């Protein structure tokens, strides 16, 4: 090989061109070893994670699949799936054509709206109040959390003592203003009002904590700039505070909506759905069908309809959160 050929070969090698011309680069032994090691790592990770993933999927999907199968059958809580009669969508038709279902759905809607927005208004108001310089601020925060911390059995017992009989404190208080024989648990309208107020009372601490965290994330320089521009308190609240905490507000609304629709103990411990089914929500109705009337198919059908509505509401509110992120 002459010196000219050797120099030309070296130039071709630097350009990545072999003797036969330009072609795909041949992977180096170190690259092949790296890819092989990476593939083995993924395989090892998959082997370790697969049993946990399978167990997790089974634990989450099995109850849903089993309950959906029960909603297509005519059985009792103790009936095995292969022993119950398959009735298809008949349970859903029975539920959707039942006046009792629509009465429960109507009160569930009222209960949820009052529970979400009532607790949000009270919680936001207290969160704003606690941001001001008041003495014993921390003590007030702890005291305001008590309705949420105390077990609901204790809370419902206390509220029953307040309103259960004509000799209870609240009926006696009403009698001083000329309103005799006020029966909170016997009158359908008063029972509905009582249940909604009780829901707001036990839920506002959660909203207060959510709104306190959201308000703490707002930059105080924005308020200073608004004050310099001459904005009053209402303009600052509606133009700065509400928009800047809107993302947390939507998340709190989603969570509280789920809490209200699925809230069984609040109503069952206070009124058990009475009087004359005035305070029966969908979750209480599903319980009555499944465990009192032993009609598991209809009870689970009600539960699946509730799930579909909750998913729809959550999707709508999540879209609002995305719009907030874009802005």
Coordinates of C-alpha atoms in Angstrom, one line a residue:
X1 CA 0.0 0.0 0.0
X2 CA 1.4 3.3 -1.0
X3 CA 1.5 6.4 1.2
X4 CA -1.2 8.1 -0.9
X5 CA -3.6 5.1 -0.6
X6 CA -3.0 5.0 3.2
X7 CA -3.9 8.7 3.6
X8 CA -6.9 8.3 1.4
X9 CA -8.1 5.3 3.4
X10 CA -7.7 7.2 6.6
X11 CA -9.8 10.1 5.3
X12 CA -12.5 7.7 4.1
X13 CA -12.5 6.1 7.6
X14 CA -12.9 9.5 9.3
X15 CA -15.9 10.2 7.0
X16 CA -17.4 6.8 7.9
X17 CA -17.0 5.4 4.4
X18 CA -15.8 1.9 4.1
X19 CA -13.9 0.3 1.2
X20 CA -17.2 -0.7 -0.4
X21 CA -18.7 2.8 -0.1
X22 CA -20.9 4.6 2.5
X23 CA -23.3 2.3 4.4
X24 CA -24.9 1.9 7.8
X25 CA -22.5 2.3 10.7
X26 CA -21.7 -0.9 12.4
X27 CA -22.6 -0.7 16.1
X28 CA -19.6 -0.9 18.3
X29 CA -19.3 -3.8 20.8
X30 CA -19.7 -1.4 23.7
X31 CA -23.1 -0.1 22.3
X32 CA -24.4 -3.6 21.8
X33 CA -23.4 -4.4 25.4
X34 CA -25.2 -1.2 26.7
X35 CA -28.4 -2.1 24.8
X36 CA -28.3 -5.6 26.1
X37 CA -27.8 -4.5 29.7
X38 CA -30.7 -2.0 29.3
X39 CA -32.9 -4.7 27.9
X40 CA -32.0 -7.0 30.8
X41 CA -32.8 -4.2 33.3
X42 CA -36.2 -3.6 31.8
X43 CA -36.9 -7.3 31.8
X44 CA -35.9 -7.5 35.5
X45 CA -38.1 -4.5 36.4
X46 CA -41.0 -5.9 34.5
X47 CA -40.6 -9.3 36.2
X48 CA -40.6 -7.7 39.7
X49 CA -43.4 -5.2 39.0
X50 CA -45.8 -7.6 37.1
X51 CA -47.1 -9.5 40.1
X52 CA -47.9 -6.3 42.0
X53 CA -49.6 -4.8 38.9
X54 CA -51.7 -7.9 38.4
X55 CA -52.7 -7.9 42.1
X56 CA -53.5 -4.2 41.9
X57 CA -55.7 -4.6 38.8
X58 CA -57.5 -7.6 40.3
X59 CA -58.2 -5.8 43.6
X60 CA -59.6 -2.7 41.8
X61 CA -61.4 -4.4 38.9
X62 CA -62.8 -7.5 40.6
X63 CA -65.3 -5.6 42.8
X64 CA -66.4 -3.5 39.8
X65 CA -66.8 -6.5 37.5
X66 CA -68.6 -8.5 40.2
X67 CA -71.0 -5.7 41.1
X68 CA -71.8 -5.1 37.4
X69 CA -72.5 -8.8 37.0
X70 CA -74.8 -8.6 40.0
X71 CA -76.7 -5.6 38.4
X72 CA -77.5 -7.9 35.5
X73 CA -78.9 -10.6 37.7
X74 CA -81.9 -11.1 40.0
X75 CA -80.2 -12.3 43.2
X76 CA -79.6 -11.5 46.9
X77 CA -76.4 -10.6 48.7
X78 CA -75.8 -14.2 49.5
X79 CA -76.5 -15.6 46.0
X80 CA -73.5 -16.8 44.1
X81 CA -73.2 -15.3 40.5
X82 CA -73.7 -18.6 38.8
X83 CA -76.8 -19.4 40.8
X84 CA -78.7 -16.1 40.2
X85 CA -81.0 -15.6 37.2
X86 CA -79.7 -13.4 34.4
X87 CA -82.1 -10.6 33.6
X88 CA -80.0 -8.4 31.4
X89 CA -80.7 -4.6 31.6
X90 CA -84.1 -5.2 33.3
X91 CA -82.8 -3.9 36.7
X92 CA -81.7 -0.6 35.0
X93 CA -85.1 -0.3 33.4
X94 CA -86.8 -0.9 36.7
X95 CA -84.7 1.7 38.4
X96 CA -85.1 4.4 35.7
X97 CA -88.9 4.0 35.7
X98 CA -89.3 4.0 39.5
X99 CA -90.7 7.3 41.0
X100 CA -88.8 6.5 44.2
X101 CA -85.5 6.6 42.3
X102 CA -86.3 10.0 40.8
X103 CA -87.4 11.3 44.2
X104 CA -84.1 10.2 45.7
X105 CA -82.1 11.6 42.7
X106 CA -83.8 15.0 43.2
X107 CA -82.9 15.1 46.9
X108 CA -79.4 13.9 46.1
X109 CA -79.0 16.8 43.7
X110 CA -80.2 19.3 46.3
X111 CA -78.1 17.7 49.0
X112 CA -75.0 17.8 46.8
X113 CA -75.5 21.5 45.7
X114 CA -76.1 22.7 49.2
X115 CA -73.2 20.5 50.6
X116 CA -70.7 21.7 48.0
X117 CA -71.5 25.4 47.7
X118 CA -72.6 25.9 51.3
X119 CA -69.4 24.4 52.7
X120 CA -67.3 26.2 50.1
X121 CA -68.8 29.6 51.0
X122 CA -68.4 29.0 54.8
X123 CA -64.9 27.6 54.3
X124 CA -63.7 30.4 52.0
X125 CA -65.1 33.0 54.4
X126 CA -63.4 31.5 57.4
X127 CA -60.1 31.1 55.4
X128 CA -60.2 34.8 54.5
X129 CA -61.0 35.7 58.1
X130 CA -58.1 33.6 59.4
X131 CA -55.6 35.4 57.1
X132 CA -56.3 38.6 59.0
X133 CA -54.4 39.4 62.2
X134 CA -56.7 38.2 64.9
X135 CA -55.6 37.0 68.4
X136 CA -55.3 33.3 69.0
X137 CA -55.4 32.5 65.3
X138 CA -54.1 29.0 65.7
X139 CA -56.6 28.1 68.5
X140 CA -59.4 29.2 66.2
X141 CA -58.1 27.0 63.4
X142 CA -58.0 23.9 65.7
X143 CA -61.5 24.6 67.1
X144 CA -62.9 25.1 63.6
X145 CA -61.5 21.7 62.5
X146 CA -63.4 19.9 65.3
X147 CA -66.6 19.2 63.2
X148 CA -64.4 17.4 60.7
X149 CA -62.3 15.6 63.3
X150 CA -65.0 14.3 65.6
X151 CA -66.4 10.9 64.5
X152 CA -69.7 11.3 62.7
X153 CA -71.4 8.9 65.1
X154 CA -70.7 11.4 67.9
X155 CA -71.8 14.4 65.8
X156 CA -75.0 12.8 64.6
X157 CA -75.9 11.8 68.2
X158 CA -75.3 15.3 69.4
X159 CA -77.5 16.7 66.6
X160 CA -80.2 14.2 67.4
X161 CA -80.2 15.4 71.0
X162 CA -80.6 19.0 69.7
X163 CA -83.7 18.3 67.6
X164 CA -85.2 14.9 68.3
X165 CA -88.0 15.7 70.7
X166 CA -90.2 18.8 71.5
X167 CA -88.2 19.1 74.7
X168 CA -84.9 19.3 72.8
X169 CA -82.9 22.6 72.9
X170 CA -83.8 23.8 69.4
X171 CA -87.6 23.2 69.5
X172 CA -87.6 24.9 72.9
X173 CA -85.7 27.9 71.4
X174 CA -88.2 28.1 68.5
X175 CA -91.1 28.0 71.0
X176 CA -89.7 31.2 72.6
X177 CA -90.4 33.0 69.2
X178 CA -93.9 31.6 69.0
X179 CA -93.1 28.5 66.8
X180 CA -94.5 25.7 68.9
X181 CA -94.3 22.0 68.2
X182 CA -91.5 22.2 65.6
X183 CA -90.7 18.6 64.7
X184 CA -87.4 18.6 62.8
X185 CA -87.3 14.8 62.3
X186 CA -91.0 14.4 61.6
X187 CA -91.6 17.1 59.0
X188 CA -90.3 16.2 55.6
X189 CA -89.2 19.8 54.7
X190 CA -87.6 20.4 58.1
X191 CA -85.8 17.1 57.9
X192 CA -84.3 17.9 54.5
X193 CA -83.2 21.4 55.8
X194 CA -81.7 19.7 58.9
X195 CA -79.7 17.2 56.9
X196 CA -78.3 19.8 54.5
X197 CA -77.3 22.1 57.3
X198 CA -75.7 19.2 59.1
X199 CA -73.7 18.3 55.9
X200 CA -72.5 21.9 55.6
X201 CA -71.5 21.9 59.3
X202 CA -69.3 18.7 59.0
X203 CA -67.8 19.7 55.6
X204 CA -66.8 23.3 55.9
X205 CA -63.5 22.5 57.7
X206 CA -62.3 20.5 54.7
X207 CA -63.1 23.5 52.4
X208 CA -61.5 25.9 54.9
X209 CA -58.3 23.9 54.7
X210 CA -58.3 23.7 50.9
X211 CA -59.0 27.4 50.5
X212 CA -56.4 28.4 53.1
X213 CA -53.8 26.5 51.2
X214 CA -54.9 28.1 47.9
X215 CA -54.9 31.6 49.4
X216 CA -51.4 31.0 50.9
X217 CA -50.1 30.4 47.3
X218 CA -51.2 33.8 46.0
X219 CA -48.4 36.3 45.7
X220 CA -49.0 39.3 48.0
X221 CA -47.3 41.6 45.5
X222 CA -50.4 41.3 43.4
X223 CA -52.6 42.7 46.1
X224 CA -50.1 45.5 46.6
X225 CA -50.3 46.4 42.9
X226 CA -54.1 46.3 43.0
X227 CA -54.1 48.6 46.0
X228 CA -51.8 51.0 44.3
X229 CA -54.2 51.0 41.2
X230 CA -57.1 51.9 43.5
X231 CA -59.0 48.7 43.6
X232 CA -61.4 48.3 46.5
X233 CA -61.9 45.1 48.5
X234 CA -64.7 43.7 46.4
X235 CA -62.8 44.3 43.2
X236 CA -59.7 42.7 44.6
X237 CA -61.7 39.6 45.7
X238 CA -63.5 39.1 42.5
X239 CA -60.7 40.2 40.1
X240 CA -57.7 38.7 41.9
X241 CA -58.5 36.3 44.7
X242 CA -61.2 34.1 43.0
X243 CA -59.4 33.7 39.6
X244 CA -56.1 32.9 41.3
X245 CA -57.6 30.2 43.5
X246 CA -60.0 28.9 40.8
X247 CA -57.9 25.7 40.2
X248 CA -57.9 24.7 43.8
X249 CA -61.6 25.6 44.0
X250 CA -62.5 23.3 41.1
X251 CA -60.5 20.4 42.7
X252 CA -62.3 21.0 46.0
X253 CA -65.7 21.0 44.2
X254 CA -64.9 17.7 42.5
X255 CA -63.9 16.1 45.8
X256 CA -66.8 17.5 47.8
X257 CA -69.3 16.4 45.0
X258 CA -68.0 12.8 45.3
X259 CA -68.2 13.1 49.1
X260 CA -71.8 14.3 49.0
X261 CA -73.1 11.8 46.5
X262 CA -71.5 8.9 48.3
X263 CA -72.3 10.2 51.8
X264 CA -74.2 7.4 53.5
X265 CA -73.6 7.8 57.3
X266 CA -74.6 11.5 57.5
X267 CA -78.2 10.7 56.4
X268 CA -78.5 7.2 57.7
X269 CA -77.4 8.1 61.3
X270 CA -79.5 11.3 61.4
X271 CA -82.8 10.4 59.7
X272 CA -82.3 6.9 58.1
X273 CA -83.8 8.4 54.9
X274 CA -87.1 9.5 56.6
X275 CA -89.7 10.8 57.1
X276 CA -91.6 9.2 54.3
X277 CA -88.3 8.9 52.3
X278 CA -87.9 12.7 52.2
X279 CA -84.2 12.5 53.0
X280 CA -83.4 9.3 51.0
X281 CA -80.5 9.9 48.7
X282 CA -79.4 7.5 45.9
X283 CA -76.7 5.8 48.1
X284 CA -79.3 5.3 50.9
X285 CA -81.8 3.9 48.3
X286 CA -79.1 1.5 47.0
X287 CA -78.5 0.3 50.5
X288 CA -82.2 -0.2 51.2
X289 CA -82.7 -2.2 48.0
X290 CA -79.5 -4.3 48.4
X291 CA -79.5 -5.1 52.2
X292 CA -83.1 -4.4 53.4
X293 CA -85.2 -5.6 50.4
X294 CA -82.5 -8.2 49.4
X295 CA -82.7 -7.0 45.8
X296 CA -79.0 -6.8 45.0
X297 CA -79.5 -6.3 41.3
X298 CA -81.5 -3.2 41.6
X299 CA -79.2 -1.8 44.4
X300 CA -76.1 -2.3 42.3
X301 CA -77.8 -0.8 39.2
X302 CA -78.5 2.4 41.2
X303 CA -74.8 2.4 42.3
X304 CA -73.6 2.1 38.7
X305 CA -75.9 4.9 37.5
X306 CA -74.5 7.1 40.3
X307 CA -70.9 6.2 39.2
X308 CA -71.7 7.2 35.6
X309 CA -73.1 10.6 36.7
X310 CA -70.1 11.2 39.0
X311 CA -67.7 10.5 36.1
X312 CA -69.6 12.9 33.9
X313 CA -69.4 15.7 36.5
X314 CA -65.7 15.0 37.2
X315 CA -64.9 15.2 33.4
X316 CA -66.7 18.6 33.1
X317 CA -64.9 20.1 36.1
X318 CA -61.5 18.7 35.0
X319 CA -62.0 20.5 31.7
X320 CA -62.6 23.7 33.6
X321 CA -59.2 23.0 35.4
X322 CA -57.5 22.6 32.0
X323 CA -58.9 26.0 30.9
X324 CA -57.5 27.6 34.0
X325 CA -54.1 26.0 33.3
X326 CA -54.1 27.4 29.8
X327 CA -55.0 30.9 31.0

